[in-house]
Amino acid sequence: MEPKIIGAARFKERCLALLDRLSPEGLVITKHGKPVARVLPYQQDHASLIGSLRDRIRVRGDIMTTRVRWDADDQP
């Protein structure tokens, strides 16, 4: 997939919103139709995310059940 191309003036107007929705391909910024910059998402080390929510989430009850009783053999 190709990066999205946007003019500098439009980028300036919508910078924060564009950064929130930045795709992996990035964004090419142009001035007078010529590319001048490319914005790419910052690569995060996914391994650093493991355990990052420790002590911030509390699990209540059994997370392996929906607590809804059902029988797979029942026909509607």
Coordinates of N, CA, C and O in Angstrom, one line a residue:
M1 N 0.8 -1.2 0.0 CA 0.0 0.0 0.0 C 0.9 1.2 0.0 O 1.9 1.3 0.7
E2 N 0.5 2.2 -0.8 CA 1.3 3.5 -0.9 C 1.0 4.4 0.3 O -0.1 4.4 0.8
P3 N 1.9 5.2 0.6 CA 1.7 6.2 1.7 C 0.7 7.3 1.2 O 0.7 7.6 0.0
K4 N -0.1 7.9 2.1 CA -1.0 8.9 1.7 C -0.2 10.2 1.4 O 0.9 10.5 2.0
I5 N -0.6 11.0 0.4 CA 0.1 12.2 0.1 C -0.8 13.4 0.4 O -2.0 13.4 0.1
I6 N -0.2 14.4 1.1 CA -1.0 15.5 1.5 C -0.1 16.8 1.4 O 1.1 16.8 1.6
G7 N -0.8 17.9 1.1 CA -0.1 19.2 0.9 C 0.3 19.7 2.3 O -0.3 19.4 3.3
A8 N 1.4 20.5 2.3 CA 1.9 21.1 3.6 C 0.9 21.9 4.4 O 0.7 21.8 5.6
A9 N 0.1 22.7 3.6 CA -0.9 23.6 4.3 C -2.0 22.7 5.0 O -2.4 23.0 6.1
R10 N -2.4 21.7 4.2 CA -3.5 20.8 4.8 C -2.9 20.0 6.0 O -3.6 19.8 7.0
F11 N -1.6 19.6 5.9 CA -1.0 18.9 7.0 C -0.9 19.8 8.2 O -1.2 19.3 9.3
K12 N -0.6 21.0 8.0 CA -0.5 22.0 9.1 C -1.9 22.1 9.8 O -1.9 22.2 11.1
E13 N -2.9 22.2 9.0 CA -4.3 22.3 9.6 C -4.7 21.1 10.4 O -5.4 21.3 11.4
R14 N -4.3 19.9 10.0 CA -4.8 18.7 10.6 C -3.8 17.8 11.2 O -4.0 16.6 11.3
C15 N -2.7 18.4 11.5 CA -1.5 17.6 12.0 C -1.8 16.6 13.1 O -1.5 15.4 12.9
L16 N -2.4 17.0 14.2 CA -2.7 16.1 15.3 C -3.6 15.0 14.9 O -3.4 13.8 15.3
A17 N -4.7 15.3 14.2 CA -5.6 14.2 13.7 C -4.9 13.3 12.8 O -5.2 12.0 12.9
L18 N -4.1 13.8 11.9 CA -3.4 12.9 11.0 C -2.4 12.0 11.7 O -2.3 10.8 11.4
L19 N -1.7 12.5 12.7 CA -0.8 11.7 13.5 C -1.5 10.6 14.3 O -1.0 9.5 14.4
D20 N -2.7 10.9 14.7 CA -3.5 9.9 15.5 C -3.9 8.7 14.6 O -4.1 7.6 15.0
R21 N -4.1 9.0 13.3 CA -4.5 7.9 12.3 C -3.4 7.5 11.4 O -3.7 7.0 10.3
L22 N -2.2 7.7 11.7 CA -1.0 7.4 10.9 C -0.9 5.9 10.6 O -0.9 5.1 11.5
S23 N -0.9 5.6 9.3 CA -0.9 4.2 8.9 C 0.6 3.7 8.9 O 1.5 4.5 8.9
P24 N 0.8 2.4 8.8 CA 2.2 1.9 8.8 C 3.0 2.4 7.6 O 4.2 2.5 7.6
E25 N 2.3 2.8 6.5 CA 3.0 3.2 5.3 C 3.4 4.7 5.4 O 4.3 5.2 4.7
G26 N 2.9 5.4 6.4 CA 3.3 6.8 6.6 C 2.5 7.8 5.8 O 1.4 7.5 5.2
L27 N 3.1 9.0 5.7 CA 2.4 10.1 5.1 C 3.5 10.9 4.3 O 4.6 11.2 4.9
V28 N 3.3 11.3 3.1 CA 4.2 12.1 2.3 C 3.6 13.5 2.3 O 2.5 13.7 1.9
I29 N 4.4 14.5 2.7 CA 4.0 15.9 2.7 C 4.6 16.6 1.5 O 5.8 16.4 1.2
T30 N 3.8 17.3 0.8 CA 4.3 18.0 -0.4 C 4.1 19.5 -0.3 O 3.3 20.0 0.4
K31 N 5.0 20.2 -1.1 CA 4.9 21.7 -1.3 C 4.9 21.9 -2.8 O 5.8 21.4 -3.4
H32 N 3.9 22.5 -3.3 CA 3.8 22.8 -4.7 C 3.9 21.5 -5.5 O 4.5 21.5 -6.6
G33 N 3.3 20.4 -5.0 CA 3.2 19.2 -5.7 C 4.5 18.3 -5.6 O 4.5 17.2 -6.2
K34 N 5.5 18.8 -4.9 CA 6.8 18.1 -4.8 C 6.9 17.5 -3.4 O 6.8 18.3 -2.5
P35 N 7.3 16.3 -3.2 CA 7.5 15.7 -1.9 C 8.7 16.4 -1.2 O 9.7 16.7 -1.8
V36 N 8.4 16.8 0.1 CA 9.4 17.5 0.9 C 9.7 16.7 2.2 O 10.8 16.9 2.8
A37 N 8.8 15.9 2.6 CA 9.0 15.2 3.9 C 8.1 13.9 3.9 O 7.1 13.8 3.2
R38 N 8.5 13.0 4.7 CA 7.8 11.7 4.9 C 7.7 11.5 6.4 O 8.7 11.5 7.1
V39 N 6.4 11.3 6.9 CA 6.2 11.0 8.3 C 5.9 9.5 8.4 O 5.0 9.0 7.8
L40 N 6.7 8.8 9.3 CA 6.5 7.4 9.5 C 6.2 7.2 11.0 O 6.7 7.9 11.8
P41 N 5.4 6.2 11.3 CA 5.1 5.8 12.7 C 6.4 5.4 13.4 O 7.2 4.7 12.7
Y42 N 6.6 5.7 14.6 CA 7.7 5.3 15.4 C 7.6 3.8 15.7 O 6.5 3.4 16.2
Q43 N 8.6 3.0 15.4 CA 8.6 1.6 15.7 C 8.8 1.3 17.2 O 9.8 1.7 17.7
Q44 N 7.8 0.7 17.8 CA 7.9 0.3 19.2 C 8.3 -1.1 19.3 O 8.0 -1.9 18.5
D45 N 9.1 -1.4 20.3 CA 9.5 -2.7 20.6 C 8.4 -3.4 21.3 O 8.0 -3.1 22.5
H46 N 7.7 -4.3 20.6 CA 6.5 -5.0 21.2 C 6.8 -5.8 22.4 O 6.0 -6.0 23.3
A47 N 8.0 -6.3 22.6 CA 8.4 -7.0 23.7 C 8.3 -6.2 25.0 O 8.0 -6.7 26.1
S48 N 8.5 -4.9 24.9 CA 8.5 -4.0 26.0 C 7.0 -3.8 26.5 O 6.8 -3.4 27.7
L49 N 6.1 -4.2 25.7 CA 4.7 -4.1 26.2 C 4.2 -5.2 27.1 O 3.3 -5.1 27.9
I50 N 5.0 -6.3 27.0 CA 4.6 -7.5 27.9 C 4.8 -7.1 29.3 O 5.9 -6.7 29.7
G51 N 3.8 -7.2 30.1 CA 3.9 -6.9 31.5 C 3.7 -5.4 31.8 O 3.8 -5.0 33.0
S52 N 3.5 -4.6 30.8 CA 3.5 -3.2 31.1 C 2.2 -2.7 31.9 O 2.2 -1.7 32.5
L53 N 1.2 -3.6 32.0 CA 0.0 -3.3 32.7 C 0.0 -4.0 34.1 O -1.0 -3.9 34.8
R54 N 1.1 -4.6 34.5 CA 1.1 -5.3 35.7 C 0.8 -4.3 36.9 O 1.3 -3.1 36.8
D55 N 0.0 -4.7 37.8 CA -0.4 -3.9 38.9 C -1.3 -2.7 38.6 O -1.6 -1.9 39.4
R56 N -1.8 -2.7 37.3 CA -2.7 -1.7 36.9 C -4.1 -2.3 36.6 O -5.1 -1.5 36.5
I57 N -4.2 -3.6 36.4 CA -5.4 -4.2 36.1 C -5.7 -5.3 37.2 O -4.8 -6.0 37.6
R58 N -7.0 -5.3 37.6 CA -7.4 -6.3 38.6 C -8.4 -7.2 37.9 O -9.4 -6.7 37.4
V59 N -8.2 -8.5 37.9 CA -9.1 -9.5 37.4 C -10.0 -9.9 38.5 O -9.6 -10.3 39.5
R60 N -11.3 -9.8 38.2 CA -12.3 -10.3 39.2 C -13.0 -11.5 38.6 O -13.6 -11.4 37.5
G61 N -13.1 -12.5 39.3 CA -13.8 -13.7 38.9 C -13.0 -14.6 37.9 O -11.8 -14.3 37.7
D62 N -13.7 -15.5 37.3 CA -13.0 -16.4 36.3 C -13.1 -15.8 34.9 O -14.1 -15.7 34.3
I63 N -11.9 -15.4 34.4 CA -11.9 -14.8 33.0 C -12.0 -15.8 31.9 O -12.1 -15.5 30.8
M64 N -12.1 -17.1 32.3 CA -12.2 -18.2 31.3 C -13.6 -18.6 31.0 O -13.9 -19.6 30.3
T65 N -14.6 -17.9 31.6 CA -16.0 -18.3 31.4 C -16.8 -17.0 31.1 O -16.5 -15.9 31.6
T66 N -17.9 -17.2 30.4 CA -18.9 -16.1 30.2 C -20.0 -16.1 31.2 O -20.8 -15.2 31.2
R67 N -20.0 -17.2 32.0 CA -21.0 -17.4 33.0 C -22.4 -17.6 32.4 O -23.4 -17.4 33.0
V68 N -22.4 -18.0 31.2 CA -23.7 -18.3 30.5 C -23.7 -19.8 30.2 O -22.8 -20.3 29.6
R69 N -24.7 -20.4 30.8 CA -24.9 -21.9 30.6 C -25.5 -22.2 29.2 O -26.5 -21.6 28.8
W70 N -24.8 -23.1 28.5 CA -25.3 -23.5 27.2 C -24.8 -24.9 26.9 O -23.9 -25.4 27.5
D71 N -25.6 -25.5 26.0 CA -25.3 -26.8 25.6 C -25.1 -26.8 24.0 O -26.0 -26.5 23.3
A72 N -23.9 -27.2 23.6 CA -23.6 -27.1 22.1 C -24.5 -28.1 21.3 O -24.6 -27.9 20.1
D73 N -25.0 -29.1 22.0 CA -25.8 -30.1 21.3 C -27.3 -29.6 21.1 O -28.0 -30.2 20.3
D74 N -27.7 -28.6 21.8 CA -29.1 -28.1 21.7 C -29.3 -27.5 20.3 O -28.5 -26.8 19.8
Q75 N -30.5 -27.8 19.7 CA -30.8 -27.2 18.5 C -31.9 -26.1 18.7 O -32.8 -26.4 19.5
P76 N -31.8 -25.0 18.1 CA -32.8 -23.9 18.3 C -34.1 -24.3 17.7 O -34.3 -25.0 16.9

